[in-house]
mmCIF file of C-alpha atoms and ligand atoms in Angstrom:
data_model
loop_
_atom_site.group_PDB
_atom_site.id
_atom_site.type_symbol
_atom_site.label_atom_id
_atom_site.label_comp_id
_atom_site.label_asym_id
_atom_site.label_seq_id
_atom_site.Cartn_x
_atom_site.Cartn_y
_atom_site.Cartn_z
ATOM 1 C CA MET V 1488 -78.637 -95.746 -1.426
ATOM 2 C CA THR V 1489 -79.845 -94.242 1.834
ATOM 3 C CA ARG V 1490 -77.862 -93.086 4.848
ATOM 4 C CA ASP V 1491 -79.338 -95.903 6.903
ATOM 5 C CA GLU V 1492 -78.081 -98.430 4.369
ATOM 6 C CA ILE V 1493 -74.592 -96.888 4.460
ATOM 7 C CA ARG V 1494 -74.662 -96.862 8.242
ATOM 8 C CA GLU V 1495 -75.644 -100.545 8.221
ATOM 9 C CA LEU V 1496 -72.611 -101.300 6.027
ATOM 10 C CA ALA V 1497 -70.348 -99.278 8.333
ATOM 11 C CA SER V 1498 -71.571 -101.184 11.395
ATOM 12 C CA PHE V 1499 -71.134 -104.643 9.890
ATOM 13 C CA GLN V 1500 -68.531 -106.828 11.518
ATOM 14 C CA ALA V 1501 -67.484 -110.302 10.336
ATOM 15 C CA ASP V 1502 -66.748 -112.781 13.107
ATOM 16 C CA GLU V 1503 -63.046 -113.461 12.647
ATOM 17 C CA SER V 1504 -63.037 -116.158 15.307
ATOM 18 C CA LYS V 1505 -65.255 -118.125 12.897
ATOM 19 C CA ARG V 1506 -62.977 -117.230 9.970
ATOM 20 C CA GLN V 1507 -65.650 -115.089 8.382
ATOM 21 C CA SER V 1508 -64.826 -112.413 5.787
ATOM 22 C CA ALA V 1509 -66.704 -109.302 4.782
ATOM 23 C CA LEU V 1510 -66.485 -109.160 0.993
ATOM 24 C CA SER V 1511 -66.598 -105.793 -0.810
ATOM 25 C CA PHE V 1512 -66.539 -105.728 -4.589
ATOM 26 C CA TYR V 1513 -66.341 -102.556 -6.664
ATOM 27 C CA PHE V 1514 -66.781 -102.594 -10.421
ATOM 28 C CA GLN V 1515 -65.522 -99.613 -12.417
ATOM 29 C CA PRO V 1516 -66.786 -99.654 -16.029
ATOM 30 C CA ALA V 1517 -64.503 -98.699 -18.890
ATOM 31 C CA PRO V 1518 -64.848 -95.213 -20.428
ATOM 32 C CA PRO V 1519 -67.648 -95.050 -23.039
ATOM 33 C CA GLN V 1520 -65.276 -95.126 -26.028
ATOM 34 C CA ASP V 1521 -63.897 -98.502 -24.860
ATOM 35 C CA ARG V 1522 -67.207 -100.024 -23.900
ATOM 36 C CA SER V 1523 -67.616 -102.100 -27.017
ATOM 37 C CA HIS V 1524 -64.678 -104.194 -25.825
ATOM 38 C CA ARG V 1525 -65.157 -106.944 -23.349
ATOM 39 C CA HIS V 1526 -62.115 -105.744 -21.490
ATOM 40 C CA GLU V 1527 -63.761 -104.480 -18.317
ATOM 41 C CA ALA V 1528 -65.894 -107.574 -17.768
ATOM 42 C CA ILE V 1529 -62.854 -109.790 -18.286
ATOM 43 C CA ALA V 1530 -60.812 -107.639 -15.898
ATOM 44 C CA ALA V 1531 -63.585 -107.920 -13.294
ATOM 45 C CA LYS V 1532 -63.662 -111.704 -13.698
ATOM 46 C CA ASP V 1533 -59.894 -111.883 -13.256
ATOM 47 C CA VAL V 1534 -60.079 -109.840 -10.075
ATOM 48 C CA VAL V 1535 -62.649 -112.253 -8.614
ATOM 49 C CA LYS V 1536 -60.816 -115.377 -9.791
ATOM 50 C CA GLN V 1537 -57.625 -114.089 -8.201
ATOM 51 C CA ALA V 1538 -59.497 -113.577 -4.923
ATOM 52 C CA LEU V 1539 -60.916 -117.110 -5.149
ATOM 53 C CA LYS V 1540 -57.416 -118.485 -5.596
ATOM 54 C CA SER V 1541 -55.948 -116.648 -2.622
ATOM 55 C CA ALA V 1542 -58.958 -117.493 -0.440
ATOM 56 C CA GLY V 1543 -58.361 -121.158 -1.286
ATOM 57 C CA ALA V 1544 -54.693 -120.803 -0.425
ATOM 58 C CA GLN V 1545 -55.554 -119.256 2.956
ATOM 59 C CA GLY V 1546 -58.012 -122.034 3.724
ATOM 60 C CA LYS V 1547 -60.949 -119.604 4.131
ATOM 61 C CA ASN V 1548 -64.297 -121.180 4.851
ATOM 62 C CA GLY V 1549 -66.933 -122.318 2.395
ATOM 63 C CA HIS V 1550 -69.151 -119.283 2.909
ATOM 64 C CA LEU V 1551 -66.549 -117.045 1.343
ATOM 65 C CA HIS V 1552 -66.307 -119.355 -1.658
ATOM 66 C CA ALA V 1553 -70.071 -119.129 -2.126
ATOM 67 C CA ASP V 1554 -69.879 -115.311 -2.001
ATOM 68 C CA LEU V 1555 -67.004 -115.221 -4.465
ATOM 69 C CA ASP V 1556 -68.787 -117.570 -6.867
ATOM 70 C CA ARG V 1557 -71.833 -115.344 -6.791
ATOM 71 C CA VAL V 1558 -69.720 -112.227 -7.443
ATOM 72 C CA LEU V 1559 -67.996 -114.075 -10.283
ATOM 73 C CA ASP V 1560 -71.395 -114.712 -11.885
ATOM 74 C CA LEU V 1561 -72.234 -111.067 -11.557
ATOM 75 C CA ALA V 1562 -68.854 -109.918 -12.934
ATOM 76 C CA THR V 1563 -69.302 -112.201 -15.936
ATOM 77 C CA ASN V 1564 -72.496 -110.373 -16.849
ATOM 78 C CA LEU V 1565 -71.096 -106.864 -16.537
ATOM 79 C CA ARG V 1566 -69.952 -106.684 -20.136
ATOM 80 C CA GLY V 1567 -70.752 -103.310 -21.643
ATOM 81 C CA ALA V 1568 -72.106 -101.961 -18.355
ATOM 82 C CA SER V 1569 -72.045 -98.193 -18.125
ATOM 83 C CA ARG V 1570 -72.807 -97.935 -14.404
ATOM 84 C CA GLY V 1571 -70.529 -98.731 -11.499
ATOM 85 C CA ARG V 1572 -71.441 -101.546 -9.192
ATOM 86 C CA ALA V 1573 -70.757 -102.394 -5.570
ATOM 87 C CA VAL V 1574 -71.470 -105.641 -3.741
ATOM 88 C CA PHE V 1575 -71.178 -106.188 0.003
ATOM 89 C CA ALA V 1576 -71.507 -109.785 1.072
ATOM 90 C CA CYS V 1577 -71.050 -112.146 3.968
ATOM 91 C CA SER V 1578 -73.224 -115.204 3.473
ATOM 92 C CA ALA V 1579 -72.093 -116.583 6.844
ATOM 93 C CA GLN V 1580 -74.352 -113.850 8.236
ATOM 94 C CA ASN V 1581 -76.835 -113.970 5.365
ATOM 95 C CA PHE V 1582 -75.692 -110.599 4.102
ATOM 96 C CA TRP V 1583 -75.806 -109.591 0.407
ATOM 97 C CA LYS V 1584 -76.281 -106.026 -0.827
ATOM 98 C CA GLU V 1585 -75.808 -104.882 -4.385
ATOM 99 C CA TYR V 1586 -75.818 -101.268 -5.581
ATOM 100 C CA GLU V 1587 -75.593 -99.458 -8.877
ATOM 101 C CA LEU V 1588 -73.340 -96.448 -8.522
ATOM 102 C CA PRO V 1589 -72.011 -93.615 -10.662
ATOM 103 C CA PRO V 1590 -69.025 -94.819 -12.720
ATOM 104 C CA ARG V 1591 -66.509 -92.966 -10.565
ATOM 105 C CA LEU V 1592 -65.145 -95.732 -8.338
ATOM 106 C CA GLY V 1593 -61.500 -95.572 -9.367
ATOM 107 C CA GLU V 1594 -60.864 -99.206 -10.237
ATOM 108 C CA THR V 1595 -62.385 -102.670 -10.135
ATOM 109 C CA HIS V 1596 -61.334 -104.225 -6.880
ATOM 110 C CA ILE V 1597 -62.302 -106.862 -4.344
ATOM 111 C CA TYR V 1598 -61.614 -106.615 -0.613
ATOM 112 C CA LEU V 1599 -61.814 -109.392 1.976
ATOM 113 C CA GLN V 1600 -61.619 -107.894 5.433
ATOM 114 C CA SER V 1601 -63.317 -108.066 8.805
ATOM 115 C CA GLN V 1602 -65.371 -104.993 7.875
ATOM 116 C CA PHE V 1603 -66.679 -103.805 4.530
ATOM 117 C CA GLN V 1604 -64.304 -101.564 2.579
ATOM 118 C CA LEU V 1605 -66.090 -98.244 2.276
ATOM 119 C CA LYS V 1606 -63.344 -95.956 0.995
ATOM 120 C CA PRO V 1607 -64.451 -95.902 -2.681
ATOM 121 C CA LEU V 1608 -68.005 -95.364 -1.509
ATOM 122 C CA ALA V 1609 -67.031 -92.650 0.968
ATOM 123 C CA ALA V 1610 -64.991 -90.875 -1.702
ATOM 124 C CA LEU V 1611 -68.017 -90.932 -3.959
ATOM 125 C CA LEU V 1612 -70.484 -89.910 -1.291
ATOM 126 C CA GLY V 1613 -68.136 -87.224 -0.054
ATOM 127 C CA ALA V 1614 -70.286 -84.717 1.679
ATOM 128 C CA GLN V 1615 -73.422 -85.435 -0.313
ATOM 129 C CA PRO V 1616 -76.407 -83.603 1.107
ATOM 130 C CA ALA V 1617 -79.943 -84.935 1.022
ATOM 131 C CA LEU V 1618 -80.684 -83.226 -2.267
ATOM 132 C CA CYS V 1619 -84.050 -82.108 -3.614
ATOM 133 C CA VAL V 1620 -84.421 -81.265 -7.286
ATOM 134 C CA ALA V 1621 -87.569 -79.318 -8.167
ATOM 135 C CA VAL V 1622 -88.501 -78.845 -11.817
ATOM 136 C CA VAL V 1623 -91.032 -76.063 -12.200
ATOM 137 C CA ASP V 1624 -93.037 -74.141 -14.773
ATOM 138 C CA ARG V 1625 -96.123 -71.902 -14.510
ATOM 139 C CA GLN V 1626 -98.561 -74.767 -14.049
ATOM 140 C CA ARG V 1627 -96.581 -77.872 -13.205
ATOM 141 C CA ALA V 1628 -93.909 -78.919 -10.750
ATOM 142 C CA ARG V 1629 -92.152 -82.222 -10.152
ATOM 143 C CA VAL V 1630 -90.152 -82.806 -7.017
ATOM 144 C CA PHE V 1631 -87.334 -85.384 -6.847
ATOM 145 C CA ASP V 1632 -84.899 -86.799 -4.325
ATOM 146 C CA LEU V 1633 -81.410 -87.273 -5.707
ATOM 147 C CA ARG V 1634 -79.112 -89.583 -3.748
ATOM 148 C CA LEU V 1635 -75.924 -90.307 -5.610
ATOM 149 C CA ASP V 1636 -77.259 -91.081 -9.061
ATOM 150 C CA ASP V 1637 -80.517 -92.407 -7.764
ATOM 151 C CA LEU V 1638 -83.282 -89.995 -8.817
ATOM 152 C CA ARG V 1639 -86.715 -90.659 -7.335
ATOM 153 C CA GLU V 1640 -89.825 -88.600 -7.886
ATOM 154 C CA ARG V 1641 -91.417 -87.649 -4.591
ATOM 155 C CA GLY V 1642 -94.430 -85.819 -5.968
ATOM 156 C CA ALA V 1643 -95.959 -83.604 -8.594
ATOM 157 C CA ILE V 1644 -98.053 -80.461 -8.342
ATOM 158 C CA VAL V 1645 -100.301 -79.449 -11.192
ATOM 159 C CA HIS V 1646 -102.544 -76.372 -11.440
ATOM 160 C CA MET V 1647 -103.568 -76.202 -15.069
ATOM 161 C CA LEU V 1648 -103.940 -72.573 -16.156
ATOM 162 C CA SER V 1649 -107.204 -71.304 -17.590
ATOM 163 C CA ARG V 1650 -107.122 -71.062 -21.348
ATOM 164 C CA ASN V 1651 -105.591 -67.788 -22.287
ATOM 165 C CA ALA V 1652 -107.626 -64.904 -23.532
ATOM 166 C CA SER V 1653 -106.703 -64.937 -27.204
ATOM 167 C CA SER V 1654 -108.314 -68.330 -27.725
ATOM 168 C CA TYR V 1655 -111.720 -66.811 -26.857
ATOM 169 C CA GLY V 1656 -111.345 -63.849 -29.179
ATOM 170 C CA TYR V 1657 -112.206 -61.445 -26.374
ATOM 171 C CA ASN V 1658 -112.109 -57.726 -26.777
ATOM 172 C CA GLY V 1659 -109.378 -55.651 -25.137
ATOM 173 C CA TYR V 1660 -110.916 -55.331 -21.697
ATOM 174 C CA GLU V 1661 -111.880 -58.983 -21.359
ATOM 175 C CA ALA V 1662 -108.574 -60.182 -22.822
ATOM 176 C CA GLY V 1663 -106.672 -58.089 -20.279
ATOM 177 C CA HIS V 1664 -108.859 -59.457 -17.520
ATOM 178 C CA ALA V 1665 -108.271 -63.067 -18.623
ATOM 179 C CA GLU V 1666 -104.534 -62.477 -18.832
ATOM 180 C CA ARG V 1667 -104.466 -61.111 -15.310
ATOM 181 C CA ARG V 1668 -106.405 -64.147 -14.169
ATOM 182 C CA VAL V 1669 -103.857 -66.499 -15.764
ATOM 183 C CA ALA V 1670 -100.998 -64.526 -14.195
ATOM 184 C CA GLU V 1671 -102.712 -64.755 -10.814
ATOM 185 C CA GLU V 1672 -103.166 -68.530 -11.239
ATOM 186 C CA ALA V 1673 -99.478 -68.944 -12.088
ATOM 187 C CA LEU V 1674 -98.537 -66.901 -9.037
ATOM 188 C CA GLN V 1675 -100.715 -69.089 -6.799
ATOM 189 C CA HIS V 1676 -99.097 -72.159 -8.337
ATOM 190 C CA PHE V 1677 -95.581 -70.845 -7.624
ATOM 191 C CA LYS V 1678 -96.663 -70.061 -4.069
ATOM 192 C CA SER V 1679 -97.989 -73.546 -3.461
ATOM 193 C CA VAL V 1680 -94.831 -75.146 -4.904
ATOM 194 C CA ALA V 1681 -92.708 -72.885 -2.693
ATOM 195 C CA GLU V 1682 -94.861 -73.854 0.271
ATOM 196 C CA ARG V 1683 -94.433 -77.553 -0.463
ATOM 197 C CA LEU V 1684 -90.640 -77.074 -0.597
ATOM 198 C CA ARG V 1685 -90.730 -75.274 2.736
ATOM 199 C CA THR V 1686 -92.789 -77.920 4.536
ATOM 200 C CA ASP V 1687 -90.696 -80.775 3.085
ATOM 201 C CA PHE V 1688 -87.551 -78.991 4.271
ATOM 202 C CA GLU V 1689 -89.020 -78.508 7.749
ATOM 203 C CA ARG V 1690 -89.866 -82.200 7.876
ATOM 204 C CA GLY V 1691 -86.205 -82.974 7.198
ATOM 205 C CA ILE V 1692 -86.837 -84.528 3.777
ATOM 206 C CA TRP V 1693 -84.101 -82.522 2.091
ATOM 207 C CA GLU V 1694 -81.117 -80.336 3.022
ATOM 208 C CA ARG V 1695 -80.135 -78.688 -0.259
ATOM 209 C CA LEU V 1696 -82.107 -77.684 -3.303
ATOM 210 C CA ILE V 1697 -81.520 -77.422 -7.042
ATOM 211 C CA VAL V 1698 -84.234 -75.899 -9.244
ATOM 212 C CA GLY V 1699 -84.809 -76.621 -12.908
ATOM 213 C CA CYS V 1700 -86.983 -74.095 -14.729
ATOM 214 C CA GLN V 1701 -87.072 -71.895 -17.780
ATOM 215 C CA ASP V 1702 -85.127 -68.649 -17.448
ATOM 216 C CA ALA V 1703 -88.269 -66.577 -18.020
ATOM 217 C CA ASN V 1704 -90.041 -68.105 -15.007
ATOM 218 C CA TRP V 1705 -87.152 -68.040 -12.594
ATOM 219 C CA PRO V 1706 -87.413 -64.474 -11.167
ATOM 220 C CA GLU V 1707 -91.062 -64.910 -10.230
ATOM 221 C CA PHE V 1708 -90.591 -68.359 -8.745
ATOM 222 C CA GLU V 1709 -87.467 -67.327 -6.838
ATOM 223 C CA ALA V 1710 -89.280 -64.331 -5.369
ATOM 224 C CA ASN V 1711 -91.792 -66.701 -3.789
ATOM 225 C CA LEU V 1712 -89.282 -69.030 -2.135
ATOM 226 C CA HIS V 1713 -89.162 -68.835 1.622
ATOM 227 C CA PRO V 1714 -85.921 -67.097 2.800
ATOM 228 C CA TYR V 1715 -84.524 -70.205 4.439
ATOM 229 C CA VAL V 1716 -85.390 -72.358 1.449
ATOM 230 C CA LYS V 1717 -83.495 -69.830 -0.675
ATOM 231 C CA GLN V 1718 -80.491 -70.141 1.649
ATOM 232 C CA ARG V 1719 -80.456 -73.861 0.902
ATOM 233 C CA LEU V 1720 -80.559 -73.379 -2.858
ATOM 234 C CA ILE V 1721 -77.242 -74.427 -4.411
ATOM 235 C CA GLY V 1722 -77.982 -73.793 -8.048
ATOM 236 C CA ARG V 1723 -80.359 -73.784 -10.981
ATOM 237 C CA PHE V 1724 -80.499 -75.187 -14.467
ATOM 238 C CA SER V 1725 -82.713 -74.428 -17.404
ATOM 239 C CA ALA V 1726 -85.327 -77.075 -18.182
ATOM 240 C CA ASP V 1727 -88.803 -77.564 -19.554
ATOM 241 C CA VAL V 1728 -90.982 -79.606 -17.169
ATOM 242 C CA ALA V 1729 -93.143 -81.019 -19.923
ATOM 243 C CA SER V 1730 -90.297 -82.588 -21.872
ATOM 244 C CA VAL V 1731 -87.310 -83.093 -19.568
ATOM 245 C CA SER V 1732 -86.370 -86.728 -18.904
ATOM 246 C CA ASN V 1733 -85.133 -88.138 -15.602
ATOM 247 C CA GLU V 1734 -81.780 -88.796 -17.237
ATOM 248 C CA GLU V 1735 -81.516 -85.131 -18.253
ATOM 249 C CA ILE V 1736 -82.484 -83.942 -14.769
ATOM 250 C CA ARG V 1737 -79.703 -86.083 -13.302
ATOM 251 C CA ASP V 1738 -77.196 -84.862 -15.879
ATOM 252 C CA HIS V 1739 -78.082 -81.213 -15.221
ATOM 253 C CA ALA V 1740 -78.025 -81.537 -11.443
ATOM 254 C CA ALA V 1741 -74.757 -83.520 -11.133
ATOM 255 C CA PRO V 1742 -72.320 -80.748 -12.168
ATOM 256 C CA VAL V 1743 -74.186 -78.169 -10.055
ATOM 257 C CA LEU V 1744 -73.805 -80.453 -7.052
ATOM 258 C CA ASP V 1745 -70.172 -81.380 -7.772
ATOM 259 C CA ARG V 1746 -69.188 -77.741 -8.036
ATOM 260 C CA TRP V 1747 -70.944 -76.906 -4.799
ATOM 261 C CA ILE V 1748 -69.296 -79.793 -2.909
ATOM 262 C CA THR V 1749 -65.823 -78.891 -4.204
ATOM 263 C CA GLU V 1750 -66.201 -75.194 -3.355
ATOM 264 C CA ARG V 1751 -67.595 -75.977 0.049
ATOM 265 C CA GLY V 1752 -64.881 -78.564 0.818
ATOM 266 C CA THR V 1753 -62.098 -76.222 -0.236
ATOM 267 C CA LYS V 1754 -63.456 -73.373 1.826
ATOM 268 C CA LYS V 1755 -64.021 -75.539 4.872
ATOM 269 C CA VAL V 1756 -60.607 -77.188 4.777
ATOM 270 C CA ASP V 1757 -58.978 -73.752 4.582
ATOM 271 C CA ASP V 1758 -60.978 -72.798 7.685
ATOM 272 C CA ALA V 1759 -59.975 -76.020 9.456
ATOM 273 C CA LEU V 1760 -56.288 -75.480 8.715
ATOM 274 C CA ASP V 1761 -56.473 -71.855 9.913
ATOM 275 C CA LEU V 1762 -58.204 -72.981 13.091
ATOM 276 C CA ALA V 1763 -55.614 -75.721 13.594
ATOM 277 C CA ARG V 1764 -52.833 -73.131 13.329
ATOM 278 C CA SER V 1765 -54.515 -70.939 15.930
ATOM 279 C CA ASN V 1766 -55.103 -74.018 18.090
ATOM 280 C CA THR V 1767 -58.835 -73.554 18.230
ATOM 281 C CA ARG V 1768 -61.537 -75.545 16.428
ATOM 282 C CA GLY V 1769 -59.317 -77.326 13.921
ATOM 283 C CA VAL V 1770 -56.740 -80.108 13.998
ATOM 284 C CA ALA V 1771 -54.309 -81.356 11.369
ATOM 285 C CA GLY V 1772 -52.350 -84.570 11.004
ATOM 286 C CA LEU V 1773 -53.367 -88.136 11.756
ATOM 287 C CA ARG V 1774 -52.408 -88.162 15.433
ATOM 288 C CA ARG V 1775 -54.477 -85.109 16.309
ATOM 289 C CA VAL V 1776 -57.432 -86.182 14.181
ATOM 290 C CA LEU V 1777 -57.548 -89.608 15.873
ATOM 291 C CA GLN V 1778 -57.429 -87.971 19.306
ATOM 292 C CA ALA V 1779 -60.235 -85.612 18.383
ATOM 293 C CA LEU V 1780 -62.303 -88.546 17.064
ATOM 294 C CA GLU V 1781 -61.980 -90.316 20.410
ATOM 295 C CA THR V 1782 -63.079 -87.289 22.389
ATOM 296 C CA GLY V 1783 -66.090 -86.849 20.106
ATOM 297 C CA GLU V 1784 -65.041 -83.376 18.969
ATOM 298 C CA VAL V 1785 -64.974 -83.943 15.216
ATOM 299 C CA GLN V 1786 -67.602 -82.351 13.009
ATOM 300 C CA THR V 1787 -65.958 -82.680 9.580
ATOM 301 C CA ILE V 1788 -62.995 -84.695 8.272
ATOM 302 C CA PHE V 1789 -60.927 -83.735 5.219
ATOM 303 C CA LEU V 1790 -58.815 -86.302 3.415
ATOM 304 C CA ASN V 1791 -56.570 -85.758 0.444
ATOM 305 C CA GLU V 1792 -57.271 -88.493 -2.072
ATOM 306 C CA LYS V 1793 -53.736 -89.813 -1.701
ATOM 307 C CA PHE V 1794 -53.990 -90.094 2.086
ATOM 308 C CA SER V 1795 -52.692 -93.407 3.355
ATOM 309 C CA ALA V 1796 -51.105 -94.053 6.724
ATOM 310 C CA ARG V 1797 -50.601 -96.982 9.007
ATOM 311 C CA ALA V 1798 -52.111 -97.003 12.481
ATOM 312 C CA VAL V 1799 -53.062 -99.484 15.158
ATOM 313 C CA GLN V 1800 -56.455 -100.272 16.592
ATOM 314 C CA CYS V 1801 -57.303 -102.053 19.799
ATOM 315 C CA PRO V 1802 -59.806 -104.837 18.986
ATOM 316 C CA HIS V 1803 -60.957 -104.765 22.607
ATOM 317 C CA CYS V 1804 -61.795 -101.096 23.308
ATOM 318 C CA GLY V 1805 -61.542 -99.657 19.780
ATOM 319 C CA HIS V 1806 -58.775 -97.179 20.629
ATOM 320 C CA LEU V 1807 -56.976 -95.877 17.537
ATOM 321 C CA ASP V 1808 -53.356 -94.823 17.656
ATOM 322 C CA ALA V 1809 -51.081 -93.245 15.056
ATOM 323 C CA HIS V 1810 -48.087 -94.674 16.911
ATOM 324 C CA LEU V 1811 -47.568 -98.309 16.041
ATOM 325 C CA ILE V 1812 -47.634 -99.489 19.633
ATOM 326 C CA ALA V 1813 -48.064 -103.167 20.541
ATOM 327 C CA ALA V 1814 -50.185 -102.589 23.648
ATOM 328 C CA CYS V 1815 -53.239 -100.333 23.842
ATOM 329 C CA VAL V 1816 -52.641 -97.221 25.956
ATOM 330 C CA ALA V 1817 -56.251 -97.257 27.094
ATOM 331 C CA CYS V 1818 -56.708 -100.880 28.170
ATOM 332 C CA GLY V 1819 -53.352 -102.600 27.797
ATOM 333 C CA ARG V 1820 -54.513 -105.325 25.395
ATOM 334 C CA ALA V 1821 -52.646 -106.218 22.212
ATOM 335 C CA THR V 1822 -53.358 -103.896 19.263
ATOM 336 C CA ARG V 1823 -53.899 -104.802 15.638
ATOM 337 C CA GLU V 1824 -52.091 -103.000 12.847
ATOM 338 C CA LEU V 1825 -54.108 -101.317 10.112
ATOM 339 C CA ALA V 1826 -52.466 -100.991 6.712
ATOM 340 C CA ASP V 1827 -54.581 -97.892 6.129
ATOM 341 C CA ALA V 1828 -55.940 -95.757 8.955
ATOM 342 C CA SER V 1829 -58.856 -94.671 6.791
ATOM 343 C CA ASP V 1830 -60.241 -98.241 7.038
ATOM 344 C CA ALA V 1831 -61.047 -97.389 10.654
ATOM 345 C CA ILE V 1832 -61.768 -93.674 10.249
ATOM 346 C CA ILE V 1833 -64.371 -93.973 7.492
ATOM 347 C CA PRO V 1834 -66.780 -96.360 9.293
ATOM 348 C CA ILE V 1835 -66.584 -94.178 12.410
ATOM 349 C CA ALA V 1836 -67.346 -91.077 10.370
ATOM 350 C CA ILE V 1837 -70.333 -92.770 8.717
ATOM 351 C CA ARG V 1838 -71.737 -94.169 11.952
ATOM 352 C CA ARG V 1839 -71.490 -90.807 13.697
ATOM 353 C CA ASP V 1840 -72.692 -88.675 10.790
ATOM 354 C CA ILE V 1841 -69.383 -86.842 10.562
ATOM 355 C CA GLU V 1842 -69.143 -85.023 7.263
ATOM 356 C CA LEU V 1843 -66.350 -86.385 5.073
ATOM 357 C CA PHE V 1844 -64.666 -84.447 2.272
ATOM 358 C CA TYR V 1845 -62.251 -85.997 -0.187
ATOM 359 C CA LEU V 1846 -60.095 -83.379 -1.830
ATOM 360 C CA LYS V 1847 -57.924 -83.605 -4.894
ATOM 361 C CA ASP V 1848 -54.422 -82.255 -4.412
ATOM 362 C CA HIS V 1849 -55.073 -79.586 -1.800
ATOM 363 C CA GLU V 1850 -51.664 -78.129 -1.097
ATOM 364 C CA GLY V 1851 -52.328 -76.920 2.439
ATOM 365 C CA LEU V 1852 -53.816 -80.272 3.372
ATOM 366 C CA ASP V 1853 -50.845 -82.019 1.789
ATOM 367 C CA ARG V 1854 -48.469 -80.075 4.042
ATOM 368 C CA ALA V 1855 -50.618 -80.920 7.063
ATOM 369 C CA GLY V 1856 -50.282 -84.675 6.517
ATOM 370 C CA ASN V 1857 -53.219 -85.112 4.120
ATOM 371 C CA ILE V 1858 -55.772 -85.229 6.900
ATOM 372 C CA ALA V 1859 -57.459 -82.541 8.981
ATOM 373 C CA ALA V 1860 -60.674 -82.000 10.883
ATOM 374 C CA LEU V 1861 -63.010 -79.257 11.897
ATOM 375 C CA LEU V 1862 -64.174 -79.572 15.496
ATOM 376 C CA ARG V 1863 -67.475 -78.838 17.160
ATOM 377 C CA PHE V 1864 -65.647 -77.812 20.308
ATOM 378 C CA ARG V 1865 -62.306 -78.261 22.027
ATOM 379 C CA SER V 1866 -62.611 -80.478 25.087
ATOM 380 C CA ASP V 1867 -59.295 -79.237 26.462
ATOM 381 C CA GLN V 1868 -60.245 -75.573 26.220
ATOM 382 C CA THR V 1869 -63.893 -75.285 27.054
ATOM 383 C CA THR V 1870 -66.145 -76.346 29.856
ATOM 384 C CA GLY V 1871 -69.201 -76.631 27.669
ATOM 385 C CA GLN V 1872 -69.784 -77.406 24.024
ATOM 386 C CA ILE V 1873 -69.801 -74.475 21.685
ATOM 387 C CA PRO V 1874 -71.821 -75.321 18.626
ATOM 388 C CA VAL V 1875 -70.375 -74.317 15.301
ATOM 389 C CA ALA V 1876 -72.570 -73.127 12.500
ATOM 390 C CA SER V 1877 -72.244 -75.262 9.372
HETATM 391 ZN ZN1 ZN X 1434 -57.826 -100.944 24.232
#
């Protein structure tokens, strides 16, 4: 799943005047020990059937029925699935997208709204960087892109080493010479892999790096990484290029990435809350975060997982307000109430590339109303924009 695809989902709007609905379906598989049961597939079918019933009761149009029937087919075949699944559909606009996702979606659920429901997806994506995983040994390297659980090989580099000296039965001098030659070849290989990582980074192909290699090779390879590639390195795991499977690469990289995201989110939210207290580049609480979103100041948003708050949105100008006012303060038109403010916040964050962190039980964030933001600048305090280092 690419950022462009997510942005497309965040921009989608069903035409309510034509009674259209944007359908979002999330399937959460059962834990492995329960997978032999048909429970999760049956539960998924029930969720869809229930939606079909209520759509019928509300007199929704035929397009929605077609979408629901198609999702029902899909749900019926999910028995024993180990991966999560998301479907976004609106056949009235010829829209159908289906994704396999990591099985961390919370629960199986279907949403019928004017926009796609992206909260489970946003919670999963969190602040996922464009991640490169490089698996390296002295003569081979394989370079992968990892987006969510989707691991794709972007290229391989191979410089087969000369046969080592012992296989020729050389005498001492020649054996030493051959060994030095092999060491030199390995060094050149490491250098060219490091160079490839640097140029790919400069071309914007990746933002963060995880390296898989044997412990014995790591010091030499690390020494050849360009300083700003090294700054982007978030961790390493031990692996053998010749035998490691894609599945294993994904399994090794996932915890390294999760740990990094959690540490980074916790540190950044602490910063944001400090900055909110000193009234500088942080804000806390829904009202202040919504204001900052409208003035374009927000760089990063932090949500506690349990965040939920009502708000209103103006369908005409898009103004968001934490006060449940009937008329928009910006344009005077009638507002629409949102059961959950994050339904409006998340698509905005995705469209504008605002980093989004979901945190589990962060006490400081809890006290601040479960939502806070880090700002690029303060429009009420500065004449120009002061960039903030990430
Ligand atoms: Zn308005």
